[in-house]
Coordinates of C-alpha atoms in Angstrom, one line a residue:
Chain E
M1 CA -0.4 29.8 85.0
E2 CA -3.2 31.7 86.8
T3 CA -3.0 34.3 84.1
L4 CA -3.7 31.6 81.4
L5 CA -6.5 29.8 83.3
I6 CA -7.8 30.8 86.7
Q7 CA -7.3 28.4 89.6
A8 CA -10.8 27.8 91.1
S9 CA -10.3 24.8 93.2
S10 CA -8.1 24.2 96.3
Y11 CA -5.7 21.9 94.5
A12 CA -5.5 23.7 91.1
A13 CA -2.4 25.6 92.2
S14 CA -0.5 22.5 93.3
I15 CA -1.3 20.8 90.0
D16 CA -0.1 23.9 88.2
G17 CA 3.0 24.0 90.4
L18 CA 3.8 20.4 89.4
I19 CA 3.3 21.2 85.7
L20 CA 5.6 24.2 86.1
L21 CA 8.3 22.2 87.8
V22 CA 8.3 19.6 84.9
L23 CA 8.3 22.5 82.4
V24 CA 11.2 24.3 84.0
L25 CA 13.3 21.2 84.4
T26 CA 12.7 19.7 81.0
G27 CA 12.9 23.1 79.4
F28 CA 16.3 23.7 81.0
W29 CA 17.7 20.4 79.7
F30 CA 16.1 20.9 76.3
V31 CA 17.7 24.4 75.9
L32 CA 21.1 23.2 77.2
A33 CA 21.1 20.0 75.0
E34 CA 20.2 21.9 71.9
G35 CA 22.8 24.6 72.7
V36 CA 25.5 22.0 73.1
F37 CA 24.4 20.2 70.0
F38 CA 24.5 23.2 67.8
W39 CA 27.8 24.4 69.4
L40 CA 29.4 21.0 68.6
I41 CA 28.1 21.2 65.0
W42 CA 29.8 24.7 64.7
R43 CA 32.9 23.8 66.6
F44 CA 33.6 20.7 64.5
R45 CA 32.4 22.0 61.2
A46 CA 34.2 20.9 58.0
K47 CA 37.5 22.7 57.5
P48 CA 39.9 22.6 54.6
G49 CA 42.8 20.1 55.1
I50 CA 41.3 18.4 58.2
R51 CA 40.0 14.9 57.7
S52 CA 37.1 13.7 59.7
Q53 CA 37.6 11.1 62.5
Y54 CA 35.6 8.1 63.6
I55 CA 34.9 8.4 67.4
T56 CA 33.5 5.5 69.3
G57 CA 32.8 7.5 72.4
K58 CA 34.2 4.8 74.7
E59 CA 37.0 7.0 76.0
K60 CA 36.4 8.4 79.5
H61 CA 36.8 12.0 78.6
L62 CA 34.1 11.5 75.9
K63 CA 31.7 9.3 77.8
R64 CA 31.3 11.9 80.6
W65 CA 29.3 14.1 78.1
I66 CA 26.6 11.4 78.5
T67 CA 27.1 10.2 82.1
I68 CA 27.3 13.5 83.9
P69 CA 24.0 14.9 82.3
H70 CA 22.4 11.5 82.8
A71 CA 23.1 11.6 86.5
L72 CA 21.9 15.2 86.8
V73 CA 18.7 14.4 84.9
L74 CA 18.1 11.5 87.3
V75 CA 18.4 13.9 90.2
C76 CA 15.8 16.1 88.5
D77 CA 13.6 13.1 88.0
V78 CA 13.6 12.5 91.8
F79 CA 12.2 16.1 92.3
I80 CA 9.5 15.4 89.7
I81 CA 8.6 12.1 91.3
I82 CA 8.4 13.5 94.8
G83 CA 6.2 16.4 93.5
A84 CA 4.0 14.1 91.4
V85 CA 3.4 11.6 94.2
R86 CA 2.5 14.4 96.6
V87 CA 0.0 15.9 94.2
W88 CA -1.4 12.5 93.1
Y89 CA -2.0 11.6 96.8
D90 CA -3.6 14.9 97.6
V91 CA -6.0 14.9 94.6
K92 CA -6.6 11.3 93.8
Q93 CA -5.9 9.1 96.8
H94 CA -6.8 11.3 99.7
L95 CA -10.6 11.8 100.1
P96 CA -11.3 14.6 102.5
Q97 CA -14.5 14.5 104.5
P98 CA -17.2 16.1 102.3
D99 CA -19.7 18.8 103.1
Y100 CA -21.9 17.6 100.3
T101 CA -22.0 14.9 97.6
V102 CA -23.2 15.4 94.1
R103 CA -23.8 12.7 91.4
V104 CA -22.4 13.4 87.9
I105 CA -23.8 11.3 85.1
G106 CA -22.4 11.4 81.6
Q107 CA -24.3 10.3 78.6
Q108 CA -24.2 10.9 74.9
W109 CA -24.0 13.9 74.8
A110 CA -25.1 15.7 78.0
W111 CA -24.2 15.9 81.7
V112 CA -26.9 15.1 84.2
F113 CA -26.3 16.3 87.8
Q114 CA -28.0 15.2 90.9
H115 CA -27.7 17.7 93.8
P116 CA -28.7 17.2 97.4
G117 CA -31.7 19.3 98.4
S118 CA -32.1 21.3 101.6
D119 CA -31.5 18.2 103.7
G120 CA -27.9 18.0 102.4
D121 CA -28.2 14.3 101.6
L122 CA -28.1 12.6 98.2
D123 CA -30.8 10.1 97.1
T124 CA -33.6 11.6 99.1
A125 CA -36.9 13.1 97.9
D126 CA -35.6 16.6 97.7
D127 CA -32.8 15.9 95.3
I128 CA -32.5 18.4 92.5
Y129 CA -31.7 17.2 89.0
T130 CA -30.3 19.4 86.3
T131 CA -28.9 18.9 82.8
D132 CA -25.6 20.5 81.8
D133 CA -25.5 22.9 84.8
L134 CA -23.9 22.0 88.1
F135 CA -24.5 24.3 91.1
V136 CA -22.1 24.2 94.1
E137 CA -21.4 26.3 97.1
N138 CA -18.1 28.1 97.3
D139 CA -15.6 27.0 100.0
K140 CA -17.2 23.7 100.6
T141 CA -15.8 20.3 100.0
Y142 CA -17.7 18.2 97.5
H143 CA -17.5 14.5 96.7
F144 CA -18.7 13.7 93.2
Q145 CA -19.9 10.2 92.2
L146 CA -19.2 9.9 88.5
T147 CA -21.0 7.4 86.3
S148 CA -21.8 6.9 82.7
R149 CA -25.1 5.8 81.1
D150 CA -23.6 4.5 77.9
V151 CA -19.9 4.9 76.8
L152 CA -16.7 6.3 78.1
H153 CA -16.8 10.0 78.9
D154 CA -14.5 12.3 80.9
F155 CA -15.7 14.9 83.4
S156 CA -13.3 17.8 82.9
V157 CA -13.5 21.1 84.7
P158 CA -10.4 23.0 83.5
V159 CA -10.5 25.7 86.2
F160 CA -10.6 23.1 88.9
R161 CA -7.9 21.0 87.0
I162 CA -10.2 18.0 87.3
K163 CA -10.2 15.4 84.5
Q164 CA -11.7 12.1 85.4
D165 CA -13.0 9.3 83.1
A166 CA -16.6 8.2 83.5
I167 CA -16.9 4.5 82.9
P168 CA -20.2 2.7 82.3
G169 CA -21.0 0.2 85.1
R170 CA -18.6 1.8 87.5
T171 CA -19.1 4.7 90.0
I172 CA -15.9 6.7 90.5
T173 CA -15.7 9.0 93.5
G174 CA -13.6 12.1 93.5
W175 CA -13.6 15.4 95.2
F176 CA -13.2 19.2 94.8
H177 CA -13.2 22.3 96.9
P178 CA -14.2 25.4 95.0
I179 CA -12.4 28.6 96.1
R180 CA -13.8 31.1 93.6
T181 CA -17.4 32.0 92.8
G182 CA -18.4 32.3 89.2
T183 CA -19.5 30.2 86.2
H184 CA -16.9 27.9 84.6
D185 CA -16.8 25.4 81.8
I186 CA -17.4 21.7 82.0
Q187 CA -16.3 19.6 79.1
C188 CA -16.2 16.0 78.0
A189 CA -12.5 15.1 77.5
E190 CA -13.0 11.6 76.1
I191 CA -14.1 11.1 72.5
C192 CA -17.6 9.7 73.0
G193 CA -19.3 9.7 69.7
I194 CA -20.4 12.2 67.0
G195 CA -21.8 14.7 69.5
H196 CA -18.7 14.8 71.7
G197 CA -17.8 18.3 70.6
V198 CA -21.1 19.7 71.9
M199 CA -21.0 17.8 75.2
A200 CA -20.4 20.9 77.3
G201 CA -21.8 22.1 80.6
R202 CA -21.2 24.8 83.2
I203 CA -20.4 24.7 86.9
H204 CA -21.9 27.6 88.9
V205 CA -19.9 28.2 92.1
Q206 CA -22.2 30.3 94.3
S207 CA -21.9 32.1 97.6
A208 CA -23.6 30.4 100.6
S209 CA -26.7 32.7 100.4
E210 CA -27.0 32.3 96.6
H211 CA -26.7 28.6 96.8
A212 CA -29.3 28.4 99.6
A213 CA -31.7 30.5 97.5
W214 CA -31.1 28.2 94.5
I215 CA -31.8 25.1 96.5
A216 CA -35.0 26.6 97.9
E217 CA -36.2 27.7 94.5
H218 CA -35.4 24.4 92.8
S219 CA -36.4 21.8 95.4
P220 CA -39.1 19.5 94.0
A221 CA -42.5 20.7 95.2
S222 CA -43.3 17.2 96.4
A223 CA -40.4 17.4 98.9
Q224 CA -41.4 20.7 100.4
Chain M
M1 CA 17.9 32.6 46.6
M2 CA 18.7 28.8 46.4
P3 CA 16.0 26.7 44.7
S4 CA 15.4 24.7 48.0
L5 CA 14.9 27.9 50.0
R6 CA 12.7 29.3 47.3
S7 CA 10.4 26.3 47.2
A8 CA 10.3 26.2 51.0
A9 CA 9.2 29.9 51.0
V10 CA 6.6 29.2 48.3
S11 CA 5.2 26.3 50.4
A12 CA 5.1 28.4 53.5
G13 CA 3.3 31.1 51.6
L14 CA 0.7 28.6 50.3
C15 CA 0.1 27.2 53.8
L16 CA -0.4 30.7 55.2
A17 CA -2.8 31.6 52.4
A18 CA -4.7 28.3 53.0
V19 CA -5.0 29.1 56.8
L20 CA -6.0 32.7 56.2
G21 CA -8.5 31.5 53.5
A22 CA -10.0 29.0 55.9
C23 CA -10.4 31.7 58.6
N24 CA -12.2 34.0 56.2
R25 CA -14.4 31.3 54.8
A26 CA -17.9 32.5 53.7
P27 CA -20.8 30.8 55.6
P28 CA -22.3 27.8 53.7
T29 CA -25.2 28.5 51.4
P30 CA -28.4 27.1 52.9
G31 CA -30.3 24.6 50.8
M32 CA -30.5 20.9 49.8
A33 CA -26.8 20.4 49.3
R34 CA -26.0 21.9 52.7
G35 CA -28.8 19.8 54.3
E36 CA -27.5 16.6 52.7
A37 CA -24.0 17.4 54.1
L38 CA -25.4 18.2 57.6
F39 CA -27.4 15.0 57.5
D40 CA -24.2 13.0 57.8
T41 CA -24.3 13.7 61.5
C42 CA -27.8 12.3 61.7
V43 CA -26.9 9.0 60.0
P44 CA -25.4 7.2 63.0
C45 CA -28.7 7.2 64.7
H46 CA -31.4 7.8 62.1
G47 CA -29.8 5.8 59.3
A48 CA -28.8 7.0 55.8
E49 CA -32.4 6.7 54.6
G50 CA -33.8 8.2 57.8
H51 CA -35.6 5.0 58.7
G52 CA -34.6 5.3 62.4
N53 CA -33.1 2.8 64.9
R54 CA -35.2 1.4 67.7
E55 CA -32.1 0.3 69.7
L56 CA -31.1 4.0 69.9
G57 CA -34.6 5.3 70.2
A58 CA -34.2 7.3 67.0
P59 CA -37.4 7.6 65.0
N60 CA -38.2 7.2 61.4
I61 CA -37.8 10.7 60.1
G62 CA -37.4 10.4 56.4
G63 CA -40.2 12.2 54.5
L64 CA -41.6 14.1 57.5
P65 CA -42.9 17.5 56.6
Q66 CA -40.2 20.2 56.7
W67 CA -42.2 22.5 59.0
Y68 CA -42.5 19.7 61.6
V69 CA -38.8 18.8 61.5
E70 CA -37.9 22.5 61.8
A71 CA -40.3 22.9 64.7
Q72 CA -38.9 19.9 66.6
L73 CA -35.3 20.9 66.0
R74 CA -36.1 24.3 67.5
K75 CA -37.8 22.7 70.5
F76 CA -34.7 20.6 71.1
Q77 CA -32.5 23.7 70.8
L78 CA -34.7 25.7 73.2
G79 CA -34.9 22.8 75.7
H80 CA -38.6 22.3 75.2
R81 CA -37.8 18.7 74.3
G82 CA -34.8 16.6 75.5
A83 CA -34.2 18.7 78.7
N84 CA -35.4 16.2 81.3
P85 CA -32.5 14.6 83.1
F86 CA -34.1 11.1 82.8
D87 CA -34.8 11.4 79.1
T88 CA -31.7 9.8 77.8
V89 CA -32.8 9.7 74.2
G90 CA -34.0 13.2 74.2
L91 CA -30.9 14.5 75.8
R92 CA -28.9 12.9 73.0
M93 CA -31.0 14.7 70.3
K94 CA -30.9 18.0 72.1
S95 CA -27.1 18.0 72.0
M96 CA -27.1 17.2 68.3
S97 CA -29.6 20.0 67.6
L98 CA -27.2 22.5 69.1
A99 CA -24.7 21.7 66.4
L100 CA -27.0 23.4 63.9
D101 CA -25.7 26.8 64.9
L102 CA -25.1 28.5 61.5
E103 CA -27.9 30.5 59.9
G104 CA -30.0 28.4 57.6
D105 CA -28.5 25.0 58.8
L106 CA -31.7 24.0 60.7
E107 CA -33.9 24.8 57.7
S108 CA -31.5 23.1 55.3
V109 CA -31.4 19.8 57.1
A110 CA -35.2 19.8 57.6
Q111 CA -35.6 20.4 53.9
Y112 CA -33.3 17.5 53.1
V113 CA -35.2 15.2 55.6
A114 CA -38.5 16.2 54.0
S115 CA -37.2 15.3 50.6
M116 CA -36.5 11.7 51.6
A117 CA -38.9 8.9 50.9
R118 CA -41.4 8.1 53.7
T119 CA -41.3 4.5 54.5
R120 CA -43.4 2.5 57.0
S121 CA -41.8 0.6 59.8
A122 CA -43.0 -2.9 60.6
P123 CA -45.1 -2.9 63.9
V124 CA -43.3 -4.4 66.9
L125 CA -46.1 -3.9 69.5
T126 CA -49.5 -5.5 69.8
G127 CA -52.8 -3.8 70.5
D128 CA -56.5 -3.9 69.7
A129 CA -56.9 -1.6 66.7
R130 CA -60.7 -1.8 66.8
A131 CA -60.7 -0.4 70.4
G132 CA -58.0 2.0 69.5
Q133 CA -60.2 3.5 66.7
T134 CA -62.6 4.8 69.4
S135 CA -59.8 6.4 71.3
Y136 CA -58.4 7.9 68.2
Q137 CA -61.5 10.1 67.7
V138 CA -60.0 12.4 70.3
C139 CA -56.9 12.7 68.1
V140 CA -58.7 13.5 64.8
A141 CA -59.2 17.2 65.5
C142 CA -55.4 17.8 65.5
H143 CA -53.9 14.8 63.6
G144 CA -56.6 14.4 61.0
P145 CA -58.8 11.4 60.3
S146 CA -56.1 9.5 58.5
G147 CA -53.2 10.6 60.8
Q148 CA -51.8 12.8 58.1
G149 CA -51.1 15.7 60.5
I150 CA -52.3 19.3 60.3
E151 CA -49.7 22.0 60.0
A152 CA -52.2 24.8 61.1
V153 CA -52.3 23.3 64.6
N154 CA -48.7 22.1 64.6
S155 CA -49.7 18.5 64.7
P156 CA -47.4 16.0 63.0
P157 CA -48.4 13.1 60.8
L158 CA -48.7 9.9 62.7
A159 CA -49.4 7.4 60.0
G160 CA -46.3 5.5 59.1
Q161 CA -44.5 6.4 62.3
S162 CA -42.9 3.5 64.2
D163 CA -45.2 2.2 66.9
W164 CA -42.5 1.9 69.5
Y165 CA -41.7 5.6 69.0
L166 CA -45.3 6.6 69.3
L167 CA -45.5 4.7 72.6
A168 CA -42.3 6.3 73.9
Q169 CA -43.6 9.8 73.1
L170 CA -47.0 9.2 74.7
E171 CA -45.2 7.9 77.8
K172 CA -43.0 11.0 77.8
F173 CA -46.0 13.3 77.6
K174 CA -47.7 11.4 80.4
K175 CA -44.6 11.5 82.6
G176 CA -44.1 15.2 81.9
W177 CA -40.8 14.8 80.0
R178 CA -42.5 16.5 77.1
G179 CA -45.1 19.2 77.0
T180 CA -44.3 20.8 80.4
N181 CA -42.3 23.7 79.3
P182 CA -44.5 26.8 79.6
E183 CA -43.3 28.0 76.2
D184 CA -44.1 24.8 74.4
I185 CA -47.7 25.5 73.5
S186 CA -48.2 22.6 71.1
G187 CA -46.6 20.2 73.6
A188 CA -48.8 21.4 76.4
T189 CA -51.8 20.7 74.1
M190 CA -50.8 17.2 73.6
R191 CA -49.9 16.4 77.2
P192 CA -53.4 16.2 78.7
N193 CA -54.5 13.9 75.8
A194 CA -51.7 11.5 76.7
M195 CA -52.5 11.7 80.4
I196 CA -55.9 10.2 79.9
L197 CA -54.5 7.0 78.2
D198 CA -53.5 4.0 80.3
E199 CA -51.1 1.4 79.1
T200 CA -53.7 -0.6 77.3
A201 CA -55.3 2.4 75.7
M202 CA -52.0 3.6 74.4
A203 CA -51.3 0.2 72.8
N204 CA -54.7 0.1 71.2
V205 CA -54.6 3.6 69.8
I206 CA -51.1 3.0 68.4
A207 CA -52.3 -0.3 66.9
Y208 CA -55.1 1.7 65.1
I209 CA -52.6 4.4 63.9
Q210 CA -50.6 1.6 62.3
T211 CA -53.6 0.8 60.1
L212 CA -53.8 4.3 58.8
Q213 CA -52.4 4.9 55.3

C-alpha cells in the first residue's frame, strides 16, 4: 500500500496491514465462493433427458457446503478481530506521552491551527496561529486537540491514516507521530456545507532545524 | 449478434461517449449566464437576491459595483482578506472564493452581482448621526460625500450597506484582521482611519452613513 499512498506516521503501516489482512481474507473467500458458484452452474446445467430436482439442502452431505465454509470464515473473523482490536487500541485508545500538543479547529470551510511557540506549551503568549497550514517536527509525538466552531467536520490526513470527526462543543484528543518530512494533504472528510470540497489544508513535516527556524520566524513579536 | 447483446453494446458505447465527452468538455463561456449559475453557491449565505444574512455575517452584496466585487474576491483569493485565524466569517468567504478557479468565473459572478437590484437593509444599530456626520468628513475623500464610493481610489459605496456589516468591517480593520497584508494597498489605506475611531465614534459614523441615499 506504500506504493499507493506513502505511510508518513508511525501507525500508518499497521493500519494498512489490517486493511490488507481484511482484503486478503475476504478476497480469498470471494474468489472461492464465486468459483464454486459458477462451477455448480456449469456442472448442473440443463441437459437433454434429465429432469431438474428440488433439493432442500437438509441432508448432511449437502449441508456441509455451508457449515464447513462458515466455520472457516469464523476462524478468519477471529484473526481480523484480533488485528482490529490491536490497531484500534494503538491508534485510538492508547495515548502516548506527547512531545508537543497542537490545537486543530475546523470551521466552514477552513482549518485553523494553534501551534506551541518556542516554550513548547500551548495556550501561552507565544502560540502561533495559522490557517490551512499545520507545521510539525518530524519524529516527535504530537497530541492534537480537535474542535469545531460550527458544524461537523473531519480532520483527515491520508498519509498519516488519520480520520477523526470534529464535533462542535467537544474537544477530541488524538495523536500522531510523523516519520517522514515533506508536505502532505489535509482534507475535511465530513460533508460540512457548500464549501466542503474546498476545505483543504497542508501538513508540513519539518526536520528539527527547519521547525525551530519556522517557530523563531513566526513567533508573535509580543512574545519575544 | 443477439438483440439483447446488441443493445447492451450500444448502451455501453453511449456511456463511454458520454464519459469521454465530459472529460473533454470546453470551459464555460464567461458572462451573465455563467455568473448566474455560479451565484447558486453564494445563495446559502447571501440569499437569492443578494440581501445578505446577518446571522452568518454575510453582507448585502446585490447591486455592488462589478469592479468592487471583483477586487474583493481577488483579495479573498490572495489571502488579503479572510486569512486571519480568528476571522470566522472571512475564512468562510475565502474558501468560497477559491472555488472560482476557472478563467472568467470571478468576473462573471461579479457581473451578475452588479446586475442585481441594490436594496437598503433596515438599521439594527443605534448611533448619533449628527455626531457621525463630523467624523464622516474624513471618509469623504475616498468614499464620496454621499457614500457612493470612488472607483479611482478603490473605495466602495457605503450608502445602503447594512450597519452591522460596516461595524464588523471597521472592527476588523482596527484589530488588524483586514488591511495588514503588505500587498493590500487599499486595505492599508483604510486601516489607520478605522484605528482612530472608538466604539461610540464607529456607531455614530455608521448611523450617519445610514442616512445617505
